[in-house]
Short mmCIF file of C-alpha atoms and ligand atoms in Angstrom, two decimals:
data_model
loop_
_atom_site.label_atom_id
_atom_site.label_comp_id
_atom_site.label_asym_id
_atom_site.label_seq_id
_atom_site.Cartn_x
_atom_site.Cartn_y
_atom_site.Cartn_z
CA UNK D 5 72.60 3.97 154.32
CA UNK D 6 70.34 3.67 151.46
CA UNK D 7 69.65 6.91 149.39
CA UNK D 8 65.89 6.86 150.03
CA UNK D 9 66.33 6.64 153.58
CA UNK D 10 68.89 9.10 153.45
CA UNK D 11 66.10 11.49 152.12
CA UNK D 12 63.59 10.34 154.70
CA UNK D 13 65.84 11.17 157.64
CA UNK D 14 66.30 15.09 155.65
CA UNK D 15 62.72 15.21 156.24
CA UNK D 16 62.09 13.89 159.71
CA UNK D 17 61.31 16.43 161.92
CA UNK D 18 58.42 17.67 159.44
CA UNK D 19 57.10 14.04 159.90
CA UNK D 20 53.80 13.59 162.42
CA UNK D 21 53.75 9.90 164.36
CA UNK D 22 50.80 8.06 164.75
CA UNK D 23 50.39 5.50 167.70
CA UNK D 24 46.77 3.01 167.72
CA UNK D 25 45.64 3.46 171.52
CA UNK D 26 42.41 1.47 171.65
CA UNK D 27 41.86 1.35 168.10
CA UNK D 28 42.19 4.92 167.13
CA UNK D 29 45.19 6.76 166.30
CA UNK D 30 46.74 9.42 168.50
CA UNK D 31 49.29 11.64 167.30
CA UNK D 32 52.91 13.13 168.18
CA UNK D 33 55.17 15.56 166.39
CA UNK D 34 59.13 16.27 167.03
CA UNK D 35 60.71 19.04 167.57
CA UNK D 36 64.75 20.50 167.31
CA UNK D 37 63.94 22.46 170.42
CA UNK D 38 62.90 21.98 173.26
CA UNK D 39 59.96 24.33 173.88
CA UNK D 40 58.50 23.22 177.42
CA UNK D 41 55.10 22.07 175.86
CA UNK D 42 53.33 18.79 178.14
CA UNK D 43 54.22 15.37 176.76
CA UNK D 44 51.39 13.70 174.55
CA UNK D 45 48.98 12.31 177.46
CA UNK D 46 47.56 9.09 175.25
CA UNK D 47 50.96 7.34 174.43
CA UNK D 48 53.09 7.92 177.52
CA UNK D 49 50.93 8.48 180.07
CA UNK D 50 51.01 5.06 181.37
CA UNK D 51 54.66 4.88 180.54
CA UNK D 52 56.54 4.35 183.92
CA UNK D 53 59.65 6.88 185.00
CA UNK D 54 62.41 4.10 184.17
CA UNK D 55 60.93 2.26 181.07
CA UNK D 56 61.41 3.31 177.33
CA UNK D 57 59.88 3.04 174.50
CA UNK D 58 61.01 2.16 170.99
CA UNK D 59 58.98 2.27 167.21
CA UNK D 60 59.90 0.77 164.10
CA UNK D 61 58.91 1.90 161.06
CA UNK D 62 59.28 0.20 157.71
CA UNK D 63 60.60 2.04 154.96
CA UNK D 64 61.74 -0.53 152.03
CA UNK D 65 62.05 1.13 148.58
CA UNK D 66 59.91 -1.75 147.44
CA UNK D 67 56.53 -1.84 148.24
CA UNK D 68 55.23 -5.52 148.34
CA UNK D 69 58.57 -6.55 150.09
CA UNK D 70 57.95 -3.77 152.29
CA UNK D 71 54.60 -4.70 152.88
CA UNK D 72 55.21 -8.36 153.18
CA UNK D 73 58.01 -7.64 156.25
CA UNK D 74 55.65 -4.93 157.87
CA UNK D 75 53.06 -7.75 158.03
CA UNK D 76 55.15 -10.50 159.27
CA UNK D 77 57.01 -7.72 161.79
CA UNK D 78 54.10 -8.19 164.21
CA UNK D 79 54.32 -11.93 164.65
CA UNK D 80 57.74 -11.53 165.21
CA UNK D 81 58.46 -8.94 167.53
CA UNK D 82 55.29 -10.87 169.61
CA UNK D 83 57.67 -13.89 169.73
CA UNK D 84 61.01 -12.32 170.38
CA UNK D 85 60.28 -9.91 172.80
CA UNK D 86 59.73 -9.92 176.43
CA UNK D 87 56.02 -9.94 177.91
CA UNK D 88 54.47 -6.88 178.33
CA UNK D 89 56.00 -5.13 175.51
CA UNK D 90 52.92 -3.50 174.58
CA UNK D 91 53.56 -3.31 170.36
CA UNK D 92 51.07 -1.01 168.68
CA UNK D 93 50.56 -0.38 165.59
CA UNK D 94 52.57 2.99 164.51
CA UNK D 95 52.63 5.04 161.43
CA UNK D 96 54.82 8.44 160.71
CA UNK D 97 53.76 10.85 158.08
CA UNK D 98 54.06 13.99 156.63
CA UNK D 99 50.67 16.05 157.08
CA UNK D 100 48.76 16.06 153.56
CA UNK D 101 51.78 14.37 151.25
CA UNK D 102 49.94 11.95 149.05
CA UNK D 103 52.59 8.65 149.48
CA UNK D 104 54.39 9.66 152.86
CA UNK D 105 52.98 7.15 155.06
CA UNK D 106 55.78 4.80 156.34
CA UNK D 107 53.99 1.75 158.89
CA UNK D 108 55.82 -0.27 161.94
CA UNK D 109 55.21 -0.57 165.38
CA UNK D 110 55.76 1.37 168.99
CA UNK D 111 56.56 -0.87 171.91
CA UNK D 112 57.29 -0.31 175.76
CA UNK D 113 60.09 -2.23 177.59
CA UNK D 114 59.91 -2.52 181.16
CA UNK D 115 63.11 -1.45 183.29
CA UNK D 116 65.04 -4.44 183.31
CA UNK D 117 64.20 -5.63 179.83
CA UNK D 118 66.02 -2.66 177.56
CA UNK D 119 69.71 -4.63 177.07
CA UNK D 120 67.75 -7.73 175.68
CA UNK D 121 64.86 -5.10 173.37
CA UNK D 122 67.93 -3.07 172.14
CA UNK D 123 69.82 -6.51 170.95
CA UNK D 124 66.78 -7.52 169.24
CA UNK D 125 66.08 -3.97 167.51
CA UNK D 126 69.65 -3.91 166.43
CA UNK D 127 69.81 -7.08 164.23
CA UNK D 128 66.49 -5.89 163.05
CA UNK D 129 67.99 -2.79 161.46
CA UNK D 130 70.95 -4.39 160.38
CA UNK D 131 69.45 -6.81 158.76
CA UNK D 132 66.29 -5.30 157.39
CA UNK D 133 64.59 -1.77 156.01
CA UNK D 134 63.50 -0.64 159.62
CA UNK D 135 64.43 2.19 161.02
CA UNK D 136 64.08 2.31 165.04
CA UNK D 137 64.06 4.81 167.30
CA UNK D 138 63.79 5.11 171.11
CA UNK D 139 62.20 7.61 173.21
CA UNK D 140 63.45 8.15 176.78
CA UNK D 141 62.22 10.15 179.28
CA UNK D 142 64.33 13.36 181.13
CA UNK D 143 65.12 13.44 184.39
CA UNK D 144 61.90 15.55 185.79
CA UNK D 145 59.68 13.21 183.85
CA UNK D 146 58.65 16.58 182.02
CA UNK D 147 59.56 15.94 178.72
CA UNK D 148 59.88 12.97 176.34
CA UNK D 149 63.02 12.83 173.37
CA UNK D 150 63.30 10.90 170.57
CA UNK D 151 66.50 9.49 169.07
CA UNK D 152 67.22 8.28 165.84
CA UNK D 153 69.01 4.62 166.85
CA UNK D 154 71.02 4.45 163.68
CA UNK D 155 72.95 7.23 164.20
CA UNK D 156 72.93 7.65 168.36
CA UNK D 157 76.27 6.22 168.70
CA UNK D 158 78.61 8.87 166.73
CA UNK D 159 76.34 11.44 166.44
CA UNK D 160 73.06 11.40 168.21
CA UNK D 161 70.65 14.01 167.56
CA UNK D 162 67.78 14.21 169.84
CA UNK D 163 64.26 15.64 169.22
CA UNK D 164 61.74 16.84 171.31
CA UNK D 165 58.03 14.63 171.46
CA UNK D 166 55.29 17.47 171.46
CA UNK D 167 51.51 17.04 170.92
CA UNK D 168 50.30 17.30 167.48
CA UNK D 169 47.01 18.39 166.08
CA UNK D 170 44.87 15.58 164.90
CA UNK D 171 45.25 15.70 160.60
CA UNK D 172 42.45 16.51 157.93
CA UNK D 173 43.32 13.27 157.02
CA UNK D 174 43.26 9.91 158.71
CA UNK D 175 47.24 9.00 157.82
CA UNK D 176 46.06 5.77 155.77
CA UNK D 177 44.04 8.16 153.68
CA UNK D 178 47.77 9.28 152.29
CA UNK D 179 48.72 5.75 150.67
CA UNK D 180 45.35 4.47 149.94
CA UNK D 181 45.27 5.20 146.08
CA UNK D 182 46.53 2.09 144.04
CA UNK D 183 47.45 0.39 147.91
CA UNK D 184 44.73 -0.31 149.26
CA UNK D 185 42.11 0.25 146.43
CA UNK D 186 42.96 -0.33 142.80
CA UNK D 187 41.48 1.68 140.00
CA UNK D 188 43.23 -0.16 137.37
CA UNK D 189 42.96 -3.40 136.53
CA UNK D 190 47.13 -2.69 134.74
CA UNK D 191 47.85 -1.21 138.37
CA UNK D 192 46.47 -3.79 140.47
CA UNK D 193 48.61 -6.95 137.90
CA UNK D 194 51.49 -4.79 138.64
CA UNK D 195 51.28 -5.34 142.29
CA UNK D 196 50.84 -9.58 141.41
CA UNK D 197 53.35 -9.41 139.48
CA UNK D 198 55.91 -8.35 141.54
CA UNK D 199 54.70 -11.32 143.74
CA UNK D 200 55.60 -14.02 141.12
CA UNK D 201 58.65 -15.18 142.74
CA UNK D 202 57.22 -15.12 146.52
CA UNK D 203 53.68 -16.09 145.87
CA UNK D 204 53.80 -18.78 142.44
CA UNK D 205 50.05 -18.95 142.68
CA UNK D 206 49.85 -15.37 141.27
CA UNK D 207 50.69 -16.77 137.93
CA UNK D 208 47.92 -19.31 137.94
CA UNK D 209 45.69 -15.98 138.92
CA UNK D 210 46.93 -13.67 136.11
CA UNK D 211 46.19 -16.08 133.78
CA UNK D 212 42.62 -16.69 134.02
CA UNK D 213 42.23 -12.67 132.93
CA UNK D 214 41.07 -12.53 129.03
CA UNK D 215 43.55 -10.93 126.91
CA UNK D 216 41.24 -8.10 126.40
CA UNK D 217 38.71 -6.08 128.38
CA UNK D 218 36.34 -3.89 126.88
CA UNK D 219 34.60 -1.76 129.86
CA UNK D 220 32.11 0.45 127.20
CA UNK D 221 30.41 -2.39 126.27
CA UNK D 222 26.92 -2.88 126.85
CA UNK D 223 25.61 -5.62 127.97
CA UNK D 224 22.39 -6.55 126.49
CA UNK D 225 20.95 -7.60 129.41
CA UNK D 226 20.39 -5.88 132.97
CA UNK D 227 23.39 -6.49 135.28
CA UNK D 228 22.25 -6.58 139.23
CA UNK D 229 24.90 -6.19 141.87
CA UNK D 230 23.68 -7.63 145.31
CA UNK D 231 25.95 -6.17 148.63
CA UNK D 232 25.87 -6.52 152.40
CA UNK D 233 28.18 -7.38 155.26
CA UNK D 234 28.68 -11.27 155.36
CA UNK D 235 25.11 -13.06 156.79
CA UNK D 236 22.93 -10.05 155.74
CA UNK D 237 21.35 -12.17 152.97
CA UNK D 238 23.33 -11.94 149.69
CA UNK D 239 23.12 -15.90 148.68
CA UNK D 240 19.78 -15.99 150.02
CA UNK D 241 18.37 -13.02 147.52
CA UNK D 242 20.77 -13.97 144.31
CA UNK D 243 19.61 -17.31 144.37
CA UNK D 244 16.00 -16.26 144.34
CA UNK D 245 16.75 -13.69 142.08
CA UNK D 246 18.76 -16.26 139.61
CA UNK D 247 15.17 -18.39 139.80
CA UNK D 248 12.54 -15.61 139.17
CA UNK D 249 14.20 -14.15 136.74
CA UNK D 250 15.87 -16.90 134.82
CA UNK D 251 18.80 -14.81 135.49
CA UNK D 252 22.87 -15.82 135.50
CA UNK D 253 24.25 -15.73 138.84
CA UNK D 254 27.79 -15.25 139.30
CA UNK D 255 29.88 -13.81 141.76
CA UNK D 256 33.40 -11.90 142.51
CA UNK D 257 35.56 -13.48 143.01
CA UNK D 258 35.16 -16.16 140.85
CA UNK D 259 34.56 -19.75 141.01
CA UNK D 260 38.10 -20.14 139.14
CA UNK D 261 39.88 -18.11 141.43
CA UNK D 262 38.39 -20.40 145.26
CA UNK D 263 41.23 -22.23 145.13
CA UNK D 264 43.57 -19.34 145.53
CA UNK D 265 41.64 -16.94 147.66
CA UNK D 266 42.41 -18.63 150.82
CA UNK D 267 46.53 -17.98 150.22
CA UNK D 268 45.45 -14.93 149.44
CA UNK D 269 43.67 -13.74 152.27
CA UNK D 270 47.30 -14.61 154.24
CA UNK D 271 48.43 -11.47 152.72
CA UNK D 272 49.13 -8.58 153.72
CA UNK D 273 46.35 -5.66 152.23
CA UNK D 274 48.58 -4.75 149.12
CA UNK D 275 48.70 -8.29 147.29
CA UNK D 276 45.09 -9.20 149.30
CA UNK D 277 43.45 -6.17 147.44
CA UNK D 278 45.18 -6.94 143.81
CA UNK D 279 43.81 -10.08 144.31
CA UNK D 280 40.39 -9.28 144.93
CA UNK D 281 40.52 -6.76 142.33
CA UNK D 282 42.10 -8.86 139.80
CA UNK D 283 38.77 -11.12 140.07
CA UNK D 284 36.20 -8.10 139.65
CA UNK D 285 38.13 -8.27 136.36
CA UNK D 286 37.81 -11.90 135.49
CA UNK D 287 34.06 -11.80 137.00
CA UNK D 288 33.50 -8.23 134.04
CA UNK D 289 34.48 -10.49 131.30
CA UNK D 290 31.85 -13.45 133.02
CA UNK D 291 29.30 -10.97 133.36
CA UNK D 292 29.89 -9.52 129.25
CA UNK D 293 29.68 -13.03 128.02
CA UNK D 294 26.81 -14.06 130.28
CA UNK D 295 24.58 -10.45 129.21
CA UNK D 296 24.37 -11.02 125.97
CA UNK D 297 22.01 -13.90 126.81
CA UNK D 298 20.33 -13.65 130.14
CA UNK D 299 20.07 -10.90 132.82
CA UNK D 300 22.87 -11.43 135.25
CA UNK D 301 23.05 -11.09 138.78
CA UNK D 302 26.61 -10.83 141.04
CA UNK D 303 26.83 -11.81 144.97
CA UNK D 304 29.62 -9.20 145.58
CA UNK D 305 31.65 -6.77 143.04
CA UNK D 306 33.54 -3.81 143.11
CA UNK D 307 31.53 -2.17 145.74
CA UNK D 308 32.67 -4.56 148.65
CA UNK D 309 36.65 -4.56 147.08
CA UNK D 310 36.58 -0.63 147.66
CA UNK D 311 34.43 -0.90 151.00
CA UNK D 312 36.19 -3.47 152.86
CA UNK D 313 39.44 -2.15 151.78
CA UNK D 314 38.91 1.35 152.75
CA UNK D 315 37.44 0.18 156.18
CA UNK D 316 39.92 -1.85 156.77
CA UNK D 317 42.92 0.73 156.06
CA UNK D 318 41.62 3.22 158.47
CA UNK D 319 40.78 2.82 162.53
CA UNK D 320 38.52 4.36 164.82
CA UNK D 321 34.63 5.81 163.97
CA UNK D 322 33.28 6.68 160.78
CA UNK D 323 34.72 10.44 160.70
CA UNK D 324 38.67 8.56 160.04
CA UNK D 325 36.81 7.59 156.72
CA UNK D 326 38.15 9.56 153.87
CA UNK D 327 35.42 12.53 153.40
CA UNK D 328 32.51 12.04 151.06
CA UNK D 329 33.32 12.69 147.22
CA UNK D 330 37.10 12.02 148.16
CA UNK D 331 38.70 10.35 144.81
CA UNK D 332 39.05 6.89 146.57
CA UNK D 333 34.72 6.11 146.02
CA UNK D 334 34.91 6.70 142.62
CA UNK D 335 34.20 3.75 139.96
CA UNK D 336 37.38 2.17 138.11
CA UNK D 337 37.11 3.61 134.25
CA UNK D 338 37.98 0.34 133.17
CA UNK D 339 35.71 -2.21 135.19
CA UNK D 340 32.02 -2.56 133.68
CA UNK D 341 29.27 -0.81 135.24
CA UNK D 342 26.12 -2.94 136.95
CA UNK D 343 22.70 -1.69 135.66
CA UNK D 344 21.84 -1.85 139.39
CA UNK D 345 23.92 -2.35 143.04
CA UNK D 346 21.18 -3.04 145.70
CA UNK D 347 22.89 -2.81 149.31
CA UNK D 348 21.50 -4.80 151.82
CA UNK D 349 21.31 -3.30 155.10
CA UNK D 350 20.48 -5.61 158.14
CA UNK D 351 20.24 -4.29 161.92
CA UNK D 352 22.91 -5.70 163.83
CA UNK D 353 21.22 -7.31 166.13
CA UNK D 354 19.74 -9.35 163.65
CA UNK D 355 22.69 -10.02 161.48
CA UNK D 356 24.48 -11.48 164.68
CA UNK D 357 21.17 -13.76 165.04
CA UNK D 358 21.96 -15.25 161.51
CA UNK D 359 25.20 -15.15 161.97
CA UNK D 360 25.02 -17.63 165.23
CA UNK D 361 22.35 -19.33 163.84
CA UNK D 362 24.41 -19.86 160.76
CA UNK D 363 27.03 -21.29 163.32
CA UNK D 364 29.85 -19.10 162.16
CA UNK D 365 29.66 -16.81 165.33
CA UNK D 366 31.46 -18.46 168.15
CA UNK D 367 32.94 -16.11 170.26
CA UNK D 368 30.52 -13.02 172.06
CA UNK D 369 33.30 -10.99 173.70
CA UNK D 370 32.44 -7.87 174.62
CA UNK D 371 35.67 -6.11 173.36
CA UNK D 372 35.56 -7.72 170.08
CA UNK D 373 32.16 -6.98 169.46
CA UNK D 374 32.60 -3.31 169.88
CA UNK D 375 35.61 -3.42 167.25
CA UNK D 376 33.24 -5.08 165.09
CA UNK D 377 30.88 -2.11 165.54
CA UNK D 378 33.21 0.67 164.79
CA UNK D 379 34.47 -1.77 161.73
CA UNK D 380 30.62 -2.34 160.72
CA UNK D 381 29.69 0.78 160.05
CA UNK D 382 32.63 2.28 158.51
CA UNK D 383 31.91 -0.48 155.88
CA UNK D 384 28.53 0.14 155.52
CA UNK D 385 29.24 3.86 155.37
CA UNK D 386 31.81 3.09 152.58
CA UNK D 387 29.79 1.45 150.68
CA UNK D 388 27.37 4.42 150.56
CA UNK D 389 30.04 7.04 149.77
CA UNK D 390 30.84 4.86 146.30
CA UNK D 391 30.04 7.16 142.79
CA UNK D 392 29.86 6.46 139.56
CA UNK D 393 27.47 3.26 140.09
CA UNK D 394 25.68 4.15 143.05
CA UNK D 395 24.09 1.73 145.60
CA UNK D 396 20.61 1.47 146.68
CA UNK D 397 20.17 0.43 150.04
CA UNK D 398 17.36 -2.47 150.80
CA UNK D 399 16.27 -3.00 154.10
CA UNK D 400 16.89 -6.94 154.33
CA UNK D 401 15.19 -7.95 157.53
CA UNK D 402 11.76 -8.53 156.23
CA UNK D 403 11.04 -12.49 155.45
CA UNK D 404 13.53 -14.19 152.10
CA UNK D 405 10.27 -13.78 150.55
CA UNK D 406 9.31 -10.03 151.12
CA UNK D 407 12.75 -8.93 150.68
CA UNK D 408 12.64 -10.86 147.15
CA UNK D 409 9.75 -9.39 146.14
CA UNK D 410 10.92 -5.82 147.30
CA UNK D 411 14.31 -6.56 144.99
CA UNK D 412 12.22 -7.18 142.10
CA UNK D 413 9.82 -4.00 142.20
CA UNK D 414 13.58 -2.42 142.59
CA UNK D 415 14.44 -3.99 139.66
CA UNK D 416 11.82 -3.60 137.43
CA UNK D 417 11.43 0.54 138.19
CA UNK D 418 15.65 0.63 137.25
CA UNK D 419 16.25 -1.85 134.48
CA UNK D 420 13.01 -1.77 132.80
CA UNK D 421 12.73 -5.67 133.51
N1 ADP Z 11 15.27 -12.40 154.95
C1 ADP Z 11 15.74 -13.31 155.80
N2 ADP Z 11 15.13 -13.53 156.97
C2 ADP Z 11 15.64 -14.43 157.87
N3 ADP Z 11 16.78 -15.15 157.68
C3 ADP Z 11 17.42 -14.97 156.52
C4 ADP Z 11 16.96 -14.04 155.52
N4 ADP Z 11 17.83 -14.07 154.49
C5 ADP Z 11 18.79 -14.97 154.84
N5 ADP Z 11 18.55 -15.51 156.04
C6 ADP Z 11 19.39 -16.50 156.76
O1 ADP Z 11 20.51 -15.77 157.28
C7 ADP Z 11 21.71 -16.50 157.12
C8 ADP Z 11 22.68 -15.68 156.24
O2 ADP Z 11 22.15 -15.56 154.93
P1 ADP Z 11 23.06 -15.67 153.63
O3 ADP Z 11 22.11 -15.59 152.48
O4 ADP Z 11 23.95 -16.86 153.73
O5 ADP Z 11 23.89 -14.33 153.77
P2 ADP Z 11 25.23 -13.82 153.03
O6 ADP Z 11 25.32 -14.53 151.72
O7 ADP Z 11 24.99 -12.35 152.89
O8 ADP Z 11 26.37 -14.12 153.95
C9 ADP Z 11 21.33 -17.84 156.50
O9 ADP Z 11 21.21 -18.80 157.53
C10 ADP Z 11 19.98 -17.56 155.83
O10 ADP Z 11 19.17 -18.71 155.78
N1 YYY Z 12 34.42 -8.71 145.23
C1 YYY Z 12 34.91 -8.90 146.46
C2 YYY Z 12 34.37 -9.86 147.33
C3 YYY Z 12 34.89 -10.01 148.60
N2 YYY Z 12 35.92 -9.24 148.99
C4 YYY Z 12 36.50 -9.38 150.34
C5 YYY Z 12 36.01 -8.32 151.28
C6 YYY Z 12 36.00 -9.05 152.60
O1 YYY Z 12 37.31 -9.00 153.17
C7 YYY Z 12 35.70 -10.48 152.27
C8 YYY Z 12 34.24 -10.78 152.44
O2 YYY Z 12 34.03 -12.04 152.02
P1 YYY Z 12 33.09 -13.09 152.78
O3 YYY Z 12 33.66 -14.44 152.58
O4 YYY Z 12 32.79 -12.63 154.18
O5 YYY Z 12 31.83 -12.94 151.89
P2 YYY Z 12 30.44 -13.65 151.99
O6 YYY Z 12 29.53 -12.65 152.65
O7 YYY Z 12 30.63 -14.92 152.76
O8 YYY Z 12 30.14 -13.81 150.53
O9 YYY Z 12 36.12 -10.63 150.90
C9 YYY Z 12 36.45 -8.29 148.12
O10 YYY Z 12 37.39 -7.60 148.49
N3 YYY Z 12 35.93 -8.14 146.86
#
């Protein structure tokens, strides 16, 4: 077994599991004794007395590889197994250890089905950085154990499932530093370069960066950042903007990088994110040489990076967001700072209007909608939590033209235009 998983294993039983139940996480602990406390309610509650349950979790020494088979896990165990196996998204973690968070799945297998799960979890392991474990329930339906599969033949050691405490900290909160949100530009071309093999398009990507990037320089003309969720109005306002003022309008990510995004976006969060970081980058260096002539305005920059990637990374409501001030909302010390980031801010009953009437909207399910909600306003909160170059929120359902002019007395009171 590999040394790092060796370690892992040394550690287990301080390790707290995390199972998505309706979009928010709901937690489990082991234990070496058994101490008579009630199984965990949320996870196997609906578990019937003869089925069992199995998770996977990923635990590569290599992050993008691990990353990369963690994202493509899903798809596969949907395929392989049998209907009805239920697989969740699972994390395990030690309780306030910066890095600890190892992903996978939990799945169910119906009585009947466990010969055919356990074949397919097998050659899994052997073939893969997974480790599996199944969970069984005792005879009185009391009490549920876990068992470590690679080891249950010669020497299996059994643990106890008790309830855990919810964390301080949502358990994406632990990796999201340099994972999910880059503050680096070196950081984030480490991640795409460790893709060159597996993704040839990062080389294309890496080289449209200039071979230097000077973040202390000021630009000699005003730099305005426009945010929002999708449909709340960016193009609208930037091109308006670009016109009154006889501004530059570009946007993040570039122009150069379109042809790439879409591969991109097939990614699993660690190489998405580097990506979409990477072209902050290549949009700074646009913006320096653009400054020096004209004021500038962005559709999108840093601000929706962080925010969408922090959103994304945790589930559930707003309080699974990592707390105001946390280190994750600060700026990047190397990436140039905007004059002036004006958030737009839309009711959503009115964004979904433009959104259908935009024709991008096509399905209305209830379900999905109120995943969208919870998803919504962690963004929007995210975006609000950001330091170091501070967002000013615009109320953006007004007419194009009253939200223009309300941009430009915004403007002219911060950047002296
Ligand atoms: N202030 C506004 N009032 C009404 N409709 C608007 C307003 N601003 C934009 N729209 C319309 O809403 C839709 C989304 O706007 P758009 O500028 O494309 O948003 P974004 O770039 O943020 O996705 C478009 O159909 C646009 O014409
Ligand atoms: N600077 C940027 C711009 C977009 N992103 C990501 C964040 C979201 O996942 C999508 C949003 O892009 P989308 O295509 O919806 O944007 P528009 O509103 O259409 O301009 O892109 C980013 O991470 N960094």
């Amino acid at each position: 077994m590999a040394r790092h998983l060796k370690l892992l294993v040394q550690r287990w039983s301080s390790r707290v599991f995390s199972v998505e139940v309706d979009g928010a996480p709901r937690y489990f602990g082991i234990r070496e004794q058994l101490r008579g406390e009630p199984v965990p309610p949320d996870v196997f509650s609906e578990v019937q007395k003869q089925d069992r349950c199995y998770s996977l979790l990923v635990c590569s020494g290599d992050r993008v590889t691990g990353d990369r088979f963690h994202w493509e896990l899903r798809d596969r165990l949907q395929r392989q197994l049998p209907p009805g196996s239920g697989v969740r998204s699972m994390s395990s973690f030690i309780p306030d250890q910066k890095g600890s968070l190892l992903k996978g799945y939990f799945l169910q297998s119906r009585a009947g089905n466990s010969s055919l799960i356990e074949d397919i979890l097998t050659d899994l392991e052997q073939r893969n950085p997974v480790l599996v474990c199944s969970y069984s329930q005792s005879e009185d339906g009391q009490q549920w154990t876990q068992c470590l599969w690679y080891q249950s033949e010669d020497n299996p050691v059994r643990f106890c499932v008790v309830p855990s405490e919810t964390p301080k900290h949502h358990p994406s909160v632990l990796n999201m530093i340099n994972s999910d949100v880059f503050y680096s530009l070196d950081e984030a071309c480490d991640v795409l370069k460790q893709c060159g093999d597996i993704i040839p398009e990062t080389r294309s990507v890496l080289g449209m960066l200039p071979s230097s990037l000077d973040a202390r320089r000021k630009p000699d003309f005003p730099v305005i950042v426009i945010e929002g969720l999708d449909a709340t109005g960016k193009t609208t306002l930037t091109e308006s903007l670009r016109d009154s003022l006889g501004a530059t309008l570009l946007r993040s990510p570039p122009q150069c990088l379109s042809a790439w995004r879409g591969r991109f976006d097939r990614e699993p969060p660690l190489i998405r994110r580097a990506f979409y970081a990477v072209g902050n980058y290549i949009t700074a260096e646009q913006i320096n040489q653009e400054a020096s002539k004209s004021p500038v305005i962005v559709d999108r920059f840093w601000h929706s990076t962080a925010a969408y990637a922090i959103a994304t990374a945790v589930t559930g409501p707003v309080s699974n967001l990592p707390h105001e001030g946390a280190e994750v909302y600060r700026w990047p010390g190397d990436l140039l700072q905007p004059s002036l980031v004006i958030l737009l801010t839309l009711d959503p009953e009115e964004r979904k209007r433009r959104l259908r009437s935009r024709g991008l909207m096509k399905t209305d399910e209830e379900e999905e909608l109120d995943h969208n909600k919870l998803f919504r306003t962690r963004v929007e909160e995210a975006y609000r939590r950001i330091v170091g170059s501070a967002c000013i929120a615009l109320d953006a359902s007004p007419s194009a033209d009253l939200v223009l002019q309300q941009a430009l007395l915004l403007i002219r009171a911060k950047c002296h235009l």
